[in-house]
């Protein structure tokens, strides 16, 4: 087979065992912590289904050794959101909640970087969020840890610091939709497959980054990561 343009490379993340996890698609959960929903002016009620949006696979950045993220164009409001990342090892359609965790390879700490001004404009017009959420390098992620080594975290402090000052703090057990429920819900719409990555939503305290911001983020029992905005 001769391709007419170069075949794109597969984005991937480091794994704590020295191997790599290839990225197929990135799904993100919106408003999965009541206090964050409130700070966005939204209801923290558990609705009929989790609110899901996507980022391109190549928005993912391996930040296992830190990463420099260039301040993106067309915005004046780059915001941080720290989130639990869930790496999917095997797929399926209509996955039952009680079988969902069997599809998880492992976990990491991710940033769902967001252009809040573009998101606010999109919301006001009823337009898609893509430019606010799916820009280049908008998803830096720590090394992944296999669930075989760490189990499945049900609770754990989720935190983010900018220049040494605490900005975000929450706990995984505050999530409105559990990881298993999110996997089940996504698989009602599309067939989940190995390599899919899910960012499970952010706790309250989101806020702006500027050129020079040094970000550290972590989830107790999962890991830590960091980026610098340049
Ligand atoms: Mn988010």
Coordinates of N, CA and C and ligand atoms in Angstrom, one line a residue:
X1 N 0.9 -1.2 0.0 CA 0.0 0.0 0.0 C 0.9 1.2 0.0
X2 N 0.7 2.1 -1.0 CA 1.4 3.3 -1.0 C 0.5 4.5 -0.6
X3 N 0.9 5.1 0.5 CA 0.1 6.2 1.0 C 0.5 7.5 0.3
X4 N -0.5 8.4 0.1 CA -0.2 9.6 -0.7 C 0.4 10.7 0.2
X5 N 0.3 10.6 1.5 CA 1.0 11.5 2.4 C 1.7 10.6 3.5
X6 N 2.6 11.1 4.2 CA 3.2 10.3 5.3 C 2.2 9.8 6.3
X7 N 2.3 8.6 6.7 CA 1.3 8.0 7.7 C 1.6 8.7 9.0
X8 N 0.6 9.3 9.7 CA 0.8 10.0 10.9 C 1.4 9.1 12.0
X9 N 2.2 9.6 12.9 CA 2.7 8.8 13.9 C 1.7 8.6 15.0
X10 N 1.8 7.6 15.8 CA 0.8 7.4 16.9 C 1.3 8.1 18.2
X11 N 0.5 9.0 18.7 CA 0.8 9.6 20.0 C 0.8 8.5 21.1
X12 N 1.7 8.7 22.1 CA 1.7 7.7 23.1 C 2.2 8.3 24.4
X13 N 1.9 7.5 25.5 CA 2.3 8.0 26.9 C 3.3 7.0 27.5
X14 N 4.2 7.5 28.3 CA 5.0 6.6 29.1 C 4.2 5.8 30.1
X15 N 4.7 4.5 30.4 CA 4.1 3.7 31.4 C 5.2 3.4 32.4
X16 N 4.8 3.3 33.7 CA 5.7 3.2 34.8 C 6.6 1.9 34.6
X17 N 6.1 1.0 33.8 CA 6.9 -0.3 33.6 C 7.9 -0.2 32.5
X18 N 8.1 1.0 31.9 CA 9.0 1.2 30.8 C 8.5 1.0 29.4
X19 N 7.2 0.6 29.3 CA 6.6 0.4 28.0 C 5.8 1.7 27.7
X20 N 5.1 1.6 26.6 CA 4.3 2.8 26.2 C 2.9 2.5 25.9
X21 N 2.0 3.4 26.1 CA 0.6 3.2 25.8 C 0.2 4.1 24.6
X22 N -0.3 3.5 23.5 CA -0.6 4.2 22.3 C -2.0 4.9 22.5
X23 N -2.1 6.1 22.0 CA -3.4 6.9 22.2 C -4.2 6.7 20.9
X24 N -5.4 6.3 21.1 CA -6.4 6.2 19.9 C -7.3 7.4 19.9
X25 N -8.0 7.6 21.0 CA -8.9 8.8 21.0 C -8.9 9.3 22.5
X26 N -9.3 10.6 22.6 CA -9.4 11.2 24.0 C -10.8 11.6 24.3
X27 N -11.4 11.1 25.3 CA -12.7 11.5 25.7 C -12.6 12.3 27.1
X28 N -13.4 13.3 27.3 CA -13.3 14.1 28.5 C -14.7 14.2 29.1
X29 N -14.7 14.2 30.4 CA -16.0 14.4 31.1 C -16.1 15.9 31.6
X30 N -17.2 16.5 31.3 CA -17.4 17.9 31.8 C -18.2 17.9 33.1
X31 N -18.0 18.8 34.0 CA -18.8 19.0 35.2 C -19.0 17.8 36.0
X32 N -17.9 17.1 36.4 CA -18.0 15.9 37.1 C -17.7 16.1 38.6
X33 N -17.5 17.3 39.0 CA -17.4 17.6 40.5 C -18.4 18.8 40.7
X34 N -19.2 18.7 41.7 CA -20.3 19.7 41.9 C -19.8 21.1 42.1
X35 N -18.6 21.2 42.9 CA -18.1 22.5 43.2 C -17.5 23.2 41.9
X36 N -17.0 22.4 41.0 CA -16.5 22.9 39.7 C -17.7 23.3 38.8
X37 N -18.7 22.4 38.8 CA -19.9 22.8 38.0 C -20.4 24.1 38.5
X38 N -20.5 24.3 39.8 CA -21.0 25.6 40.4 C -20.1 26.8 39.9
X39 N -18.8 26.6 39.9 CA -17.9 27.8 39.6 C -18.1 28.1 38.1
X40 N -18.5 27.1 37.3 CA -18.8 27.3 35.9 C -20.2 27.9 35.6
X41 N -21.0 28.0 36.7 CA -22.4 28.5 36.6 C -23.3 27.5 36.1
X42 N -22.9 26.2 36.3 CA -23.8 25.1 35.9 C -24.3 24.3 37.1
X43 N -25.3 23.5 36.9 CA -25.8 22.6 37.9 C -24.9 21.5 38.3
X44 N -24.7 21.2 39.5 CA -23.9 20.1 40.0 C -24.8 18.8 40.1
X45 N -26.0 18.9 39.6 CA -26.9 17.8 39.7 C -26.4 16.7 38.8
X46 N -26.7 15.4 39.2 CA -26.4 14.3 38.3 C -27.5 14.2 37.3
X47 N -27.2 14.4 36.1 CA -28.3 14.4 35.1 C -28.5 13.0 34.5
X48 N -29.1 12.9 33.3 CA -29.4 11.6 32.7 C -28.1 10.9 32.3
X49 N -27.1 11.6 32.0 CA -25.8 11.0 31.5 C -24.7 12.0 31.7
X50 N -23.4 11.5 31.9 CA -22.3 12.4 32.0 C -22.2 13.2 30.7
X51 N -21.6 14.4 30.8 CA -21.4 15.2 29.6 C -20.0 15.0 29.1
X52 N -20.0 14.5 27.8 CA -18.7 14.1 27.2 C -18.3 15.0 26.0
X53 N -17.0 15.3 26.0 CA -16.5 15.9 24.7 C -15.2 15.3 24.4
X54 N -14.6 15.6 23.3 CA -13.4 14.9 22.8 C -12.3 15.9 22.5
X55 N -11.1 15.4 22.6 CA -9.9 16.1 22.1 C -9.2 15.2 21.1
X56 N -8.5 15.7 20.1 CA -7.8 14.9 19.2 C -6.7 14.1 19.9
X57 N -6.4 12.9 19.4 CA -5.3 12.0 20.0 C -4.0 12.8 20.1
X58 N -3.7 13.6 19.1 CA -2.4 14.2 19.1 C -2.4 15.5 19.9
X59 N -3.4 15.8 20.7 CA -3.4 16.9 21.7 C -2.7 16.4 22.9
X60 N -2.5 15.0 23.0 CA -1.8 14.4 24.2 C -0.3 14.7 24.1
X61 N 0.2 15.1 25.3 CA 1.6 15.3 25.4 C 2.2 14.4 26.6
X62 N 3.2 13.7 26.3 CA 3.9 12.9 27.3 C 4.6 13.9 28.3
X63 N 4.1 14.1 29.4 CA 4.7 15.0 30.4 C 5.3 14.2 31.6
X64 N 5.7 13.0 31.3 CA 6.3 12.1 32.3 C 7.6 12.7 32.8
X65 N 8.3 13.5 32.0 CA 9.5 14.2 32.4 C 9.3 15.7 32.4
X66 N 8.1 16.1 32.6 CA 7.8 17.6 32.4 C 7.6 17.9 31.0
X67 N 7.0 19.0 30.7 CA 6.8 19.4 29.3 C 6.6 21.0 29.3
X68 N 7.1 21.5 28.2 CA 6.9 22.9 27.9 C 5.7 23.1 27.0
X69 N 4.7 23.9 27.4 CA 3.5 24.1 26.6 C 3.5 25.6 26.2
X70 N 3.6 25.8 24.9 CA 3.5 27.2 24.4 C 2.2 27.8 24.6
X71 N 2.1 29.0 25.1 CA 0.9 29.7 25.3 C 0.1 29.7 23.9
X72 N -1.1 29.2 23.9 CA -1.8 29.0 22.6 C -2.2 30.3 22.0
X73 N -2.4 30.3 20.7 CA -2.9 31.5 20.0 C -4.4 31.7 20.2
X74 N -4.9 32.9 19.9 CA -6.3 33.2 19.8 C -7.0 33.2 21.2
X75 N -6.2 33.4 22.2 CA -6.9 33.3 23.6 C -6.1 34.3 24.5
X76 N -6.9 34.7 25.5 CA -6.3 35.5 26.6 C -6.6 34.8 28.0
X77 N -7.1 33.6 27.9 CA -7.6 32.9 29.1 C -7.3 31.4 29.1
X78 N -6.0 31.1 29.1 CA -5.6 29.7 29.2 C -5.8 29.2 30.6
X79 N -6.7 28.2 30.8 CA -7.0 27.7 32.2 C -6.4 26.3 32.4
X80 N -6.1 26.0 33.7 CA -5.7 24.7 34.1 C -6.9 23.9 34.6
X81 N -6.9 22.6 34.3 CA -7.9 21.7 35.0 C -7.1 20.4 35.2
X82 N -6.9 20.0 36.4 CA -6.3 18.7 36.8 C -7.3 17.6 36.8
X83 N -7.0 16.4 36.2 CA -8.0 15.4 36.1 C -7.3 14.0 36.2
X84 N -8.1 13.0 36.7 CA -7.7 11.6 36.6 C -7.8 11.1 35.2
X85 N -6.7 10.6 34.6 CA -6.8 10.0 33.3 C -6.9 8.5 33.4
X86 N -7.8 7.9 32.6 CA -8.1 6.5 32.6 C -7.7 5.9 31.2
X87 N -6.8 4.9 31.2 CA -6.3 4.4 29.9 C -7.1 3.0 29.7
X88 N -7.7 2.9 28.5 CA -8.5 1.7 28.2 C -7.7 0.6 27.5
X89 N -7.8 -0.6 28.0 CA -7.0 -1.7 27.5 C -7.8 -2.6 26.5
X90 N -9.1 -2.6 26.6 CA -9.9 -3.4 25.7 C -11.3 -2.7 25.6
X91 N -11.9 -2.9 24.5 CA -13.1 -2.1 24.2 C -14.4 -2.9 24.3
X92 N -15.4 -2.3 23.7 CA -16.7 -2.9 23.7 C -17.8 -1.9 23.5
X93 N -19.0 -2.4 23.2 CA -20.2 -1.6 23.1 C -21.1 -1.9 24.3
X94 N -21.8 -0.9 24.8 CA -22.8 -1.2 25.8 C -22.1 -2.0 27.0
X95 N -21.0 -1.5 27.4 CA -20.3 -2.2 28.5 C -21.1 -2.0 29.8
X96 N -21.5 -3.0 30.5 CA -22.2 -2.9 31.8 C -21.3 -2.2 32.9
X97 N -21.9 -1.4 33.7 CA -21.1 -0.7 34.8 C -20.3 -1.8 35.6
X98 N -20.9 -2.9 35.9 CA -20.2 -3.8 36.8 C -19.1 -4.6 36.1
X99 N -18.9 -4.4 34.7 CA -17.8 -5.0 34.0 C -16.8 -4.0 33.5
X100 N -17.1 -2.7 33.7 CA -16.3 -1.6 33.1 C -14.9 -1.6 33.6
X101 N -14.6 -1.9 34.8 CA -13.2 -1.8 35.3 C -12.3 -2.8 34.7
X102 N -12.9 -3.9 34.2 CA -12.1 -4.9 33.5 C -11.5 -4.4 32.2
X103 N -12.0 -3.2 31.7 CA -11.5 -2.6 30.5 C -10.4 -1.5 30.7
X104 N -10.0 -1.3 32.0 CA -9.0 -0.3 32.3 C -7.6 -0.8 32.4
X105 N -6.7 -0.2 31.6 CA -5.3 -0.6 31.7 C -4.6 0.0 32.9
X106 N -4.9 1.3 33.1 CA -4.2 2.0 34.2 C -4.6 3.5 34.3
X107 N -3.9 4.2 35.1 CA -4.3 5.6 35.4 C -3.1 6.5 35.3
X108 N -3.5 7.8 35.2 CA -2.4 8.9 35.2 C -3.1 10.2 35.7
X109 N -2.2 11.2 35.7 CA -2.6 12.5 36.1 C -2.5 13.4 34.8
X110 N -3.7 14.0 34.5 CA -3.7 14.8 33.2 C -4.1 16.2 33.5
X111 N -3.8 17.1 32.5 CA -4.3 18.4 32.5 C -5.2 18.5 31.3
X112 N -6.5 19.0 31.5 CA -7.4 19.3 30.4 C -7.3 20.8 30.3
X113 N -6.2 21.3 29.5 CA -6.0 22.7 29.3 C -7.1 23.2 28.5
X114 N -7.6 24.4 28.9 CA -8.9 25.0 28.3 C -8.7 26.4 28.0
X115 N -9.2 26.8 26.9 CA -9.2 28.3 26.5 C -10.6 28.8 26.9
X116 N -10.6 29.3 28.2 CA -11.9 29.6 28.8 C -12.7 30.7 28.1
X117 N -11.9 31.7 27.5 CA -12.6 32.7 26.8 C -13.3 32.2 25.5
X118 N -12.6 31.3 24.8 CA -13.3 30.7 23.6 C -14.4 29.8 24.0
X119 N -14.3 29.1 25.2 CA -15.4 28.2 25.6 C -16.6 29.1 26.0
X120 N -16.4 30.2 26.7 CA -17.5 31.1 27.1 C -18.2 31.6 25.8
X121 N -17.5 32.0 24.8 CA -18.1 32.5 23.6 C -18.9 31.3 22.9
X122 N -18.3 30.1 22.9 CA -19.0 29.0 22.2 C -20.2 28.6 23.0
X123 N -20.2 28.6 24.3 CA -21.4 28.3 25.1 C -22.5 29.3 24.8
X124 N -22.1 30.6 24.7 CA -23.1 31.7 24.6 C -23.8 31.5 23.2
X125 N -23.0 31.1 22.2 CA -23.6 30.9 20.8 C -24.1 29.5 20.6
X126 N -24.0 28.6 21.5 CA -24.4 27.2 21.2 C -23.5 26.5 20.2
X127 N -22.3 27.0 20.1 CA -21.3 26.4 19.2 C -20.5 25.3 19.8
X128 N -19.8 24.5 19.0 CA -19.0 23.4 19.6 C -17.8 24.0 20.4
X129 N -17.2 23.2 21.3 CA -16.2 23.6 22.2 C -14.8 23.3 21.6
X130 N -14.7 22.8 20.4 CA -13.5 22.2 19.9 C -12.3 23.2 20.0
X131 N -12.4 24.4 19.6 CA -11.2 25.3 19.7 C -10.8 25.6 21.1
X132 N -11.8 25.5 22.0 CA -11.5 25.8 23.5 C -10.8 24.6 24.1
X133 N -11.0 23.4 23.6 CA -10.6 22.2 24.3 C -9.6 21.4 23.5
X134 N -9.7 21.4 22.2 CA -8.9 20.5 21.4 C -7.7 21.1 20.7
X135 N -7.2 22.2 21.2 CA -6.0 22.8 20.6 C -4.8 21.9 20.8
X136 N -3.7 22.3 20.0 CA -2.5 21.5 20.1 C -1.9 21.5 21.5
X137 N -1.5 20.3 21.9 CA -0.8 20.1 23.2 C -1.7 20.5 24.4
X138 N -3.0 20.3 24.2 CA -3.9 20.7 25.3 C -4.1 19.6 26.3
X139 N -3.4 18.5 26.2 CA -3.6 17.4 27.2 C -2.3 16.8 27.6
X140 N -1.5 17.5 28.4 CA -0.3 16.9 29.0 C -0.7 15.8 30.1
X141 N 0.0 14.7 30.1 CA -0.3 13.6 31.0 C 0.9 13.0 31.6
X142 N 0.8 12.6 32.8 CA 1.9 11.9 33.5 C 2.2 10.6 32.9
X143 N 3.2 9.9 33.4 CA 3.4 8.4 33.1 C 2.1 7.7 33.7
X144 N 1.7 6.7 32.9 CA 0.6 5.9 33.4 C 1.1 4.8 34.4
X145 N 0.2 4.4 35.3 CA 0.5 3.3 36.2 C -0.5 2.2 35.9
X146 N -0.1 1.0 35.7 CA -1.0 -0.1 35.4 C -1.9 -0.4 36.6
X147 N -3.2 -0.6 36.4 CA -4.1 -1.0 37.4 C -3.6 -2.3 38.1
X148 N -2.9 -3.2 37.3 CA -2.4 -4.4 37.8 C -1.4 -4.1 39.0
X149 N -0.8 -2.9 39.0 CA 0.2 -2.6 40.0 C -0.5 -1.8 41.1
X150 N -1.4 -0.9 40.8 CA -2.0 0.0 41.8 C -3.4 -0.2 42.2
X151 N -4.1 -1.1 41.5 CA -5.5 -1.3 41.7 C -6.3 -0.1 41.1
X152 N -7.6 0.0 41.5 CA -8.5 1.0 41.0 C -8.8 2.1 42.1
X153 N -8.3 3.3 41.9 CA -8.4 4.3 43.0 C -9.9 4.7 43.1
X154 N -10.4 4.6 44.3 CA -11.8 5.0 44.6 C -11.8 6.4 45.2
X155 N -10.7 6.8 45.9 CA -10.6 8.1 46.5 C -9.1 8.5 46.4
X156 N -8.9 9.8 46.7 CA -7.5 10.3 46.6 C -7.6 11.8 46.4
X157 N -6.7 12.5 47.0 CA -6.6 14.0 46.9 C -6.2 14.3 45.5
X158 N -6.9 15.2 44.8 CA -6.6 15.7 43.5 C -6.1 17.2 43.7
X159 N -5.0 17.5 43.3 CA -4.5 18.9 43.6 C -3.7 19.5 42.4
X160 N -3.6 20.8 42.4 CA -2.8 21.5 41.4 C -2.2 22.8 42.0
X161 N -0.9 23.0 41.8 CA -0.3 24.2 42.2 C 0.3 25.0 41.0
X162 N 0.2 26.3 41.1 CA 0.8 27.2 40.1 C 1.8 28.0 40.8
X163 N 3.1 27.9 40.4 CA 4.2 28.7 41.1 C 4.2 28.4 42.6
X164 N 3.9 27.2 43.0 CA 4.0 26.8 44.4 C 2.7 27.1 45.2
X165 N 1.7 27.8 44.6 CA 0.5 28.2 45.3 C -0.6 27.2 44.9
X166 N -1.3 26.7 46.0 CA -2.4 25.7 45.7 C -3.5 26.4 45.0
X167 N -4.0 25.8 43.9 CA -5.1 26.4 43.1 C -6.3 25.5 43.1
X168 N -6.1 24.2 42.9 CA -7.2 23.2 42.9 C -7.0 22.2 43.9
X169 N -8.1 21.7 44.5 CA -8.0 20.7 45.5 C -9.4 20.0 45.5
X170 N -9.4 18.7 45.5 CA -10.6 17.9 45.5 C -10.3 16.5 45.8
X171 N -11.3 15.6 45.7 CA -11.0 14.2 46.0 C -11.7 13.4 44.9
X172 N -11.1 12.3 44.5 CA -11.7 11.4 43.5 C -13.1 10.9 43.9
X173 N -13.3 10.8 45.3 CA -14.6 10.3 45.7 C -15.7 11.4 45.6
X174 N -15.3 12.6 45.2 CA -16.3 13.6 44.9 C -16.9 13.6 43.5
X175 N -16.4 12.7 42.7 CA -16.8 12.6 41.3 C -18.3 12.3 41.2
X176 N -19.1 13.0 40.4 CA -20.5 12.8 40.3 C -20.7 11.4 39.5
X177 N -19.9 11.2 38.5 CA -20.0 10.0 37.7 C -18.7 9.2 38.0
X178 N -18.8 7.9 38.4 CA -17.7 7.1 38.6 C -17.0 6.7 37.3
X179 N -15.7 6.3 37.4 CA -15.0 5.8 36.2 C -15.8 4.7 35.5
X180 N -16.4 3.8 36.3 CA -17.1 2.7 35.7 C -18.4 3.2 34.9
X181 N -19.0 4.2 35.6 CA -20.2 4.7 34.9 C -19.9 5.5 33.7
X182 N -18.7 6.2 33.7 CA -18.3 7.0 32.5 C -18.0 6.0 31.3
X183 N -17.3 5.0 31.6 CA -16.9 4.0 30.6 C -18.2 3.4 30.0
X184 N -19.1 3.0 30.9 CA -20.4 2.5 30.4 C -21.1 3.5 29.5
X185 N -21.2 4.7 29.9 CA -21.9 5.7 29.2 C -21.3 6.0 27.8
X186 N -20.0 6.1 27.8 CA -19.3 6.4 26.5 C -19.6 5.2 25.5
X187 N -19.6 4.0 26.0 CA -19.7 2.8 25.2 C -21.2 2.6 24.7
X188 N -22.1 3.4 25.2 CA -23.4 3.4 24.6 C -23.5 4.2 23.3
X189 N -22.5 5.1 23.1 CA -22.5 6.0 21.9 C -21.5 5.5 20.9
X190 N -20.3 5.0 21.3 CA -19.3 4.5 20.4 C -18.7 3.2 20.9
X191 N -18.1 2.5 20.1 CA -17.4 1.3 20.5 C -16.0 1.7 21.1
X192 N -15.9 1.6 22.4 CA -14.6 1.9 23.0 C -13.6 0.8 22.5
X193 N -12.3 1.3 22.4 CA -11.3 0.4 22.0 C -10.0 0.6 22.7
X194 N -9.1 -0.4 22.7 CA -7.8 -0.3 23.4 C -7.1 1.0 22.8
X195 N -6.5 1.7 23.7 CA -5.8 3.0 23.4 C -6.6 4.2 23.6
X196 N -7.9 4.0 23.9 CA -8.7 5.2 24.2 C -8.3 5.7 25.6
X197 N -8.4 7.0 25.8 CA -8.0 7.7 27.1 C -9.2 8.6 27.5
X198 N -9.5 8.5 28.8 CA -10.6 9.3 29.3 C -10.1 10.2 30.4
X199 N -10.4 11.5 30.2 CA -10.1 12.5 31.3 C -11.4 12.7 32.0
X200 N -11.4 12.5 33.4 CA -12.6 12.3 34.1 C -13.2 13.5 34.8
X201 N -12.7 14.7 34.4 CA -13.3 15.9 35.0 C -12.4 16.5 36.1
X202 N -12.6 17.8 36.4 CA -11.7 18.5 37.3 C -12.5 19.0 38.5
X203 N -11.8 19.1 39.6 CA -12.4 19.7 40.8 C -12.3 21.2 40.7
X204 N -12.9 21.9 41.7 CA -13.0 23.4 41.6 C -11.6 24.0 41.8
X205 N -11.6 25.3 41.4 CA -10.3 26.1 41.6 C -9.6 26.3 40.3
X206 N -10.3 26.0 39.1 CA -9.7 26.3 37.8 C -9.3 27.8 37.7
X207 N -8.3 28.1 37.0 CA -7.9 29.5 36.8 C -6.8 29.7 35.8
X208 N -6.4 30.9 35.6 CA -5.5 31.3 34.5 C -4.0 30.9 34.7
X209 N -3.4 30.6 33.5 CA -2.0 30.4 33.4 C -1.4 31.5 32.5
X210 N -0.2 31.9 32.8 CA 0.5 32.9 31.9 C 1.8 32.3 31.5
X211 N 2.4 33.0 30.5 CA 3.8 32.6 30.1 C 4.7 32.6 31.4
X212 N 5.4 31.5 31.6 CA 6.3 31.4 32.8 C 5.6 30.6 33.9
X213 N 4.3 30.4 33.9 CA 3.7 29.6 34.9 C 4.3 28.2 35.1
X214 N 4.6 27.9 36.3 CA 5.1 26.5 36.6 C 4.0 25.7 37.3
X215 N 3.5 24.7 36.7 CA 2.4 23.9 37.2 C 2.8 22.6 37.7
X216 N 2.4 22.2 38.9 CA 2.6 20.9 39.5 C 1.2 20.4 39.8
X217 N 1.0 19.1 39.5 CA -0.4 18.6 39.8 C -0.2 17.1 40.1
X218 N -1.1 16.6 40.9 CA -1.0 15.2 41.3 C -2.3 14.7 41.9
X219 N -2.3 13.4 42.0 CA -3.4 12.6 42.6 C -2.8 11.6 43.5
X220 N -3.2 11.7 44.8 CA -2.6 10.8 45.8 C -2.9 9.3 45.4
X221 N -1.8 8.5 45.4 CA -2.0 7.1 45.0 C -1.8 6.9 43.5
X222 N -1.8 8.0 42.7 CA -1.7 7.8 41.2 C -0.4 8.3 40.7
X223 N 0.0 9.6 41.1 CA 1.2 10.2 40.6 C 1.2 11.7 40.6
X224 N 2.2 12.2 40.0 CA 2.4 13.7 39.9 C 2.9 14.0 38.5
X225 N 2.7 15.2 38.1 CA 3.2 15.7 36.8 C 3.4 17.2 36.8
X226 N 4.1 17.7 35.8 CA 4.2 19.2 35.8 C 4.5 19.7 34.4
X227 N 4.1 20.9 34.2 CA 4.4 21.6 32.9 C 4.9 23.0 33.2
X228 N 5.5 23.6 32.2 CA 5.8 25.1 32.2 C 5.2 25.7 31.0
X229 N 4.5 26.8 31.2 CA 4.0 27.5 30.1 C 5.0 28.5 29.5
X230 N 5.3 28.4 28.2 CA 6.4 29.2 27.6 C 5.8 30.1 26.5
Ligands
LIG1 MN1 -12.0 19.2 32.1

